Amino acid sequence: MKHTPRTHYRACNLCEAICGLEIQVSGDEILSIRGDQEDPLSQGHICPKGVALQDIYQDPDRLRQPVRRTATGWETISWTEAFDEVATRLQHLQATAGRSAVGVYLGNPNTHNFGTTLFLPDFLRSLKTPNLFSATSADQLPHHFVAYLMFGHYFLLPVPDLDRTDYLLVLGANPLVSNGSLMTAPAFPKRMRAIQARGRVVVVDPRRTETADKADEHLFIRPGTDALFLLAIVHTLFAEGLVQLGALADHVKNLEPVAAAVQAYTPERVAASTGVAAAKIKAISREFAAAERAVCYGRMGVSTQEFGGLCNWLVNLVNILTGNFDRPGGAMFTTPAVDTVLPNRAGKLGRWSSRVSQHPERFGELPVAALTEEILTPGDGQIRALVTSAGNPVLSTANGAALDEALGQLDFMVAIDIYLNETTRHAHIILPPTTGLETTHYDVVFHTLAVRNTAKFSEPCFEKTADQRHDYEIFQELTRRLTGGTYDPPFATPTQMVDAGLRFGAYGKTGLSVQQLQDHPHGIDLGPLQPVLPGRLFTEDKKIDLAPASLLADLVRLDGQLVELDNVAPDFPLRLIGRRQLRSNNSWMHNSQRLVKGGDRCTLLVHPDDAAAAGMVAGQVVTVQSAVGSLQIAVEISDEVMPGVVSIPHGWGHTRRGTQQAVAEAHPGVSMNDITDPHLLDALTGNAVFNGVPVRVVTG
Ligand SMILES: Nc1nc2c(c(=O)[nH]1)N[C@H]1C(S)=C(S)[C@@H](COP(=O)(O)OP(=O)(O)OC[C@H]3O[C@@H](n4cnc5c(=O)[nH]c(N)nc54)[C@H](O)[C@@H]3O)O[C@H]1N2
Ligand SMILES: Nc1nc2c(c(=O)[nH]1)N[C@H]1C(S)=C(S)[C@@H](COP(=O)(O)OP(=O)(O)OC[C@H]3O[C@@H](n4cnc5c(=O)[nH]c(N)nc54)[C@H](O)[C@@H]3O)O[C@H]1N2
Ligand code: SF4
Ligand SMILES: [Mo]
C-alpha cells in the first residue's frame, strides 16, 4: 500500500531537554527524525538519542504484549489475565503479610511520561506501602531536600537563567553531554557559546569533561569535597564584604548563623582537601560577586556524593548572597503553564523509617540504598513482592549485583517495562506499555524546570494498536482492581487533566488550553523567566531560610574531610567517579545499533601518573575493587581525569543471562554499580554516592 508521507511534530521524551522533533512518516515507517527549527525552546537542537527513538519504535526485542515467566520460558498472556493475576497476588500478599510486603521501585522514564506522572499516585495510594523507592534517591534527592527546607516546597527548584547570565559557575554537571538536568536547556552548546560571548563559563569537575573542555576555565576538584570549596567561597563573600542580598533582603532569614558557620572555612584551610588553591577560590568568589549577572549551578557530581545536601544548600547560598537569585541572569523559578508545585504537595519528611537501617522517609520514599536489605532481611514487614515501573535498578543503583540476587528471592515481581532486561528478567509478569512515539506528551515535569517558559503538547506519532496499553491505562486498571472497583478518577485521561491544569494555570486567562496547543504543534513561547518571590515561597513566614538547622548540623560530619584525605581509606587509594556519554541514556538505550556502534566505550579512565605508578598500559584489562565488590575492565589512559581519580560510565553490564536485548548483549560493558556501595550514602538526605567511591586497581 502506498502512503502519503506526513510530518509530525513532538517533544522528545528521552531526557530533560524535551527537544522539539520533526518526524517524517509514511504509514508506520519513519523516514527521518530531525530537530524542529520552530520549537521555541530547542530551536532545532537534537542529539543522537532523539534520532534513535526510531530504533526503539521498531525494536524487534521490545515487548508489546504481557508475558509470564514459566519453568520453560516466557509465555504471552492476555492483558486481562495479566491484570487479574498481578492484582490478585499483590492483594493476597498484603492481606496476609501486611502492606509493607509489597515494595515499589520507580525508575527515571516515569518522569518523562505525563500519563504516569498524573496517574501513578492513585496506584501508589491503592497499595499504601511504606516501601516505596525510586531513582530519585540515586539522583536529585538533595535538591528536593534543600528546596523544602529553604523555600518550603520540595519541588520549588531554582533554574539557572542561562540566556541572560554573564557568568556561569558549574559544579559537577556536564550539560554538553547530558543536555542539562534540573535545567531544561536544549541546545545547551549554543546557549553556552552565547554566555561566553557575554562573559565566562567556569567548570569545577574532577574530569576535564566535554563541557569543561569548551569552558573558559576548568578547575579540578577532589571528588566529594565541593562542600568545602563552596563553604570557602561563602566565607570569602563575608570576609571581603561581598554579600549583597539586593531585592531579597526583606525575604530571607538567618543570615547571621550562616556568617558564623562559614567563618572557620577559609580558602587556605580547605585547599589541601579540595585540591583547589586558596588564591583560586578567592579569585572565583570575587569574579562571581563582581559579575553583573552570575549563576552557580550544581548537578549530579554534587548531588550523588557524600555531602549532596550541603552542596545544594551552598550552591543556593552563593546565588542568594550575591544577589543573583530570583532576578534575570541568576537562579530563577519558572512560571509553568501547568503548575505542579502545588501547596498541598509541599512535601513531608521523616514520617516513618526503613525497617532494617532506620533510614527516614523523604517525601514519601525510602532511600533505594535500603531496597536490597529490605528484601533479604526476614521478619515482620519484609518485602516479598516488588512492582517496578520504568526502572532498571540492577544496573542503576549502588551494589546492583546484590540487588540482582535479592530479586531472585522474591515471591512475586511485576515489571511495567518495555524490555526484558537485567532487572525485569526477575519478574513473574511483565506489562509492556506503549512508549516514546506512541504516546501523547505534555511535559508536566520539565516545563517546570526549563530555562524559559514554554508549553508544548504532542499527539502520538503512531496510534497504539488495539492490543497495546499506555502506562497510565495500566496504572488505572491495576488501581481499579486493587480498590475493588471503587476507583473513579476525576479525569479519565492525562490529556483532560492537563487541559484543566492549563485553564486554571498562570496563562489560562490568555486562553491557553490543549486545543490551543494542538493548533500550535511546535509549542508556544511564554517568555523568559520572571521574578516570583516572595509570592511563590511556601515557607510559613514567606521567608527563605538561609540556615536550616539540619544543614548546619551536618557540617560536623563534613569536618572529617579536613584531615589528610589520603588517610581516609588507605586500602582504597583511588576515587571512582562516573562518566555520562552522549550516546547512552542511563542503562536502557544500548539496544540501538546506531548508539552503540564504534569501539568499546565502557572503559576505566586512569591518569597517566597513576597508570605509570601501577604499570598499567592502555587496553590492559584490570580488576577494580571496592569495599563491596570487583569488576574487570579495560584501561584507557588520559589526563582528562585528575591524578587519584578513575572513571567508569554507568548503565553498562549487559552480561546477565536471560535478557532480550540482542544489540546490548553484543556490546555488554560492565556495570559500575557492581562496585558502588549502598552503605556509603549522604547520611543527611539518604541519597546514593556514585562519585568519590574509594577503590583500588589490581593489575596482573
Ligand atoms: N553509578 C551511577 N549510577 C547511576 C547514575 C550515575 O550517574 N552513576 N545515575 C543515576 C540516575 S541520574 C538515574 S535517573 C538512574 C536511572 O535509574 P533507572 O531509572 O532505574 O534506570 P534506567 O536505565 O533509566 O532504566 C529505565 C527503565 O525504563 C524502561 N522504559 C523505557 N521507556 C519506558 C516507558 O515508556 N515506559 C515504561 N514503563 N518503561 C520504560 C527501560 O526499559 C528501563 O528498564 O540511574 C542512576 N544510577
Ligand atoms: N547523553 C545522556 N544524557 C543524559 C543522561 C544519560 O545517561 N546520557 N541521563 C540523564 C539524567 S537521568 C540525568 S540525572 C542527567 C545528569 O546530568 P549531569 O549532572 O549534567 O550529568 P553527569 O554526567 O552525571 O555530570 C556529573 C559530573 O560530575 C562530575 N563529578 C563527579 N564527582 C564530582 C565531584 O565530587 N565534584 C564535582 N564538582 N564534580 C564531580 C563528573 O565528572 C561529571 O562530569 O543527564 C541526563 N541526560
Ligand atoms: S537532548 Fe534529550 S530531549 Fe533532546 S533529542 Fe537528545 S535525548 Fe531527546
Ligand atoms: Mo537522572
Coordinates of N, CA and C and ligand atoms in Angstrom, one line a residue, residues 15-16 49 108 139 171-175 177-181 204-207 209 221-226 297 299-302 305 577-586 650 691-692, ligand 2:
C15 N 15.1 12.7 27.5 CA 15.9 13.4 28.6 C 15.2 14.7 28.9
E16 N 15.8 15.4 29.8 CA 15.1 16.6 30.4 C 15.1 17.8 29.4
K49 N 20.4 10.5 20.5 CA 19.4 9.7 21.1 C 18.0 10.0 20.6
N108 N 13.5 6.2 36.2 CA 13.6 7.6 35.6 C 12.5 7.9 34.5
D139 N 19.8 10.1 42.6 CA 19.8 11.2 41.6 C 19.7 12.6 42.3
L171 N 29.3 23.2 38.8 CA 29.9 22.2 39.6 C 29.3 20.8 39.4
G172 N 30.1 19.9 39.0 CA 29.6 18.5 38.9 C 28.4 18.3 37.9
A173 N 28.5 19.0 36.8 CA 27.5 18.7 35.7 C 28.2 18.8 34.4
N174 N 27.7 18.1 33.4 CA 28.3 18.0 32.1 C 27.2 18.3 31.0
P175 N 26.6 19.5 31.1 CA 25.5 19.7 30.2 C 25.7 19.6 28.7
V177 N 27.0 17.1 27.4 CA 26.6 15.7 27.1 C 25.2 15.4 27.6
S178 N 24.9 15.8 28.8 CA 23.6 15.5 29.4 C 22.5 16.3 28.9
N179 N 22.8 17.5 28.3 CA 21.8 18.4 27.8 C 21.1 19.1 29.0
G180 N 21.7 19.1 30.1 CA 21.1 19.8 31.2 C 20.2 19.0 32.1
S181 N 20.2 19.2 33.4 CA 19.4 18.4 34.3 C 19.0 19.3 35.5
V204 N 33.9 23.2 37.5 CA 34.6 22.6 38.6 C 34.3 21.1 38.5
D205 N 35.3 20.3 38.2 CA 35.0 18.8 38.0 C 36.3 18.0 38.1
P206 N 36.2 16.8 38.7 CA 37.4 16.0 38.7 C 37.8 15.5 37.3
R207 N 37.0 15.7 36.3 CA 37.4 15.3 35.0 C 37.2 16.5 34.1
T209 N 35.7 17.4 31.4 CA 34.6 16.9 30.6 C 34.5 17.7 29.3
I221 N 38.8 19.3 41.0 CA 38.5 19.2 42.4 C 38.5 17.8 42.9
R222 N 39.0 17.5 44.0 CA 38.9 16.1 44.5 C 37.5 15.7 44.8
P223 N 37.1 14.5 44.3 CA 35.7 14.1 44.4 C 35.2 14.2 45.8
G224 N 34.0 14.7 45.9 CA 33.3 14.7 47.2 C 33.7 15.9 48.1
T225 N 34.5 16.8 47.6 CA 34.9 17.9 48.5 C 34.3 19.2 48.2
D226 N 33.3 19.2 47.3 CA 32.7 20.5 46.9 C 32.1 21.3 48.0
Y297 N 25.6 26.7 39.4 CA 24.7 25.6 39.1 C 25.5 24.3 39.5
R299 N 25.0 19.9 39.8 CA 24.1 18.8 39.5 C 24.7 17.4 40.0
M300 N 24.6 16.4 39.2 CA 24.9 15.0 39.7 C 26.2 14.9 40.5
G301 N 27.3 15.6 40.0 CA 28.5 15.4 40.7 C 28.5 16.0 42.2
V302 N 27.6 16.9 42.4 CA 27.5 17.5 43.8 C 26.2 16.9 44.5
Q305 N 26.9 12.4 45.9 CA 28.2 12.3 46.7 C 27.8 12.4 48.2
I577 N 34.7 7.9 39.9 CA 33.6 8.7 39.5 C 32.9 8.2 38.2
G578 N 31.8 8.7 37.9 CA 31.0 8.2 36.7 C 31.4 9.0 35.4
R579 N 30.7 8.8 34.4 CA 31.0 9.4 33.1 C 29.8 9.2 32.2
R580 N 29.0 10.2 32.1 CA 27.8 10.1 31.1 C 28.3 10.2 29.7
Q581 N 27.7 9.5 28.8 CA 28.1 9.6 27.4 C 26.9 10.0 26.5
L582 N 27.3 10.8 25.5 CA 26.2 11.3 24.6 C 25.3 10.3 24.0
R583 N 25.9 9.1 23.7 CA 25.1 8.1 23.0 C 24.7 6.9 24.0
S584 N 24.5 7.3 25.2 CA 23.9 6.4 26.2 C 22.8 7.1 26.9
N585 N 21.8 6.4 27.4 CA 20.8 7.0 28.2 C 20.6 6.1 29.4
N586 N 21.3 6.4 30.5 CA 21.3 5.5 31.6 C 21.6 4.1 31.1
H650 N 28.3 4.6 33.8 CA 27.3 3.7 34.4 C 26.3 3.3 33.3
N691 N 29.8 9.1 43.2 CA 31.1 9.9 42.9 C 31.9 9.9 44.1
G692 N 33.2 9.6 43.9 CA 34.1 9.6 45.0 C 34.1 8.2 45.8
Ligands
LIG2 N1 23.6 11.5 27.0 C1 23.0 11.4 28.1 N2 22.3 12.4 28.6 C2 21.6 12.3 29.8 C3 21.7 11.1 30.5 C4 22.4 10.0 30.0 O1 22.5 8.9 30.6 N3 23.1 10.2 28.8 N4 21.0 10.9 31.7 C5 20.0 12.0 32.1 C6 19.9 12.0 33.5 S1 18.8 10.8 34.2 C7 20.4 12.9 34.4 S2 20.1 12.9 36.0 C8 21.3 14.0 33.8 C9 22.6 14.3 34.6 O2 23.2 15.4 34.1 P1 24.6 15.9 34.6 O3 24.6 16.1 36.1 O4 24.9 17.1 33.8 O5 25.5 14.7 34.1 P2 26.7 13.9 34.7 O6 27.5 13.5 33.6 O7 26.2 12.9 35.7 O8 27.6 15.1 35.5 C10 28.2 14.9 36.7 C11 29.6 15.5 36.6 O9 30.1 15.5 37.9 C12 31.4 15.2 37.8 N5 31.8 14.8 39.2 C13 32.0 13.6 39.7 N6 32.3 13.7 41.0 C14 32.4 15.0 41.3 C15 32.6 15.8 42.5 O10 32.9 15.2 43.6 N7 32.6 17.1 42.4 C16 32.4 17.8 41.2 N8 32.3 19.1 41.2 N9 32.1 17.1 40.1 C17 32.1 15.7 40.2 C18 31.5 14.1 36.8 O11 32.9 14.1 36.3 C19 30.5 14.6 35.8 O12 31.2 15.5 34.8 O13 21.7 13.7 32.5 C20 20.5 13.4 31.7 N10 21.0 13.3 30.3

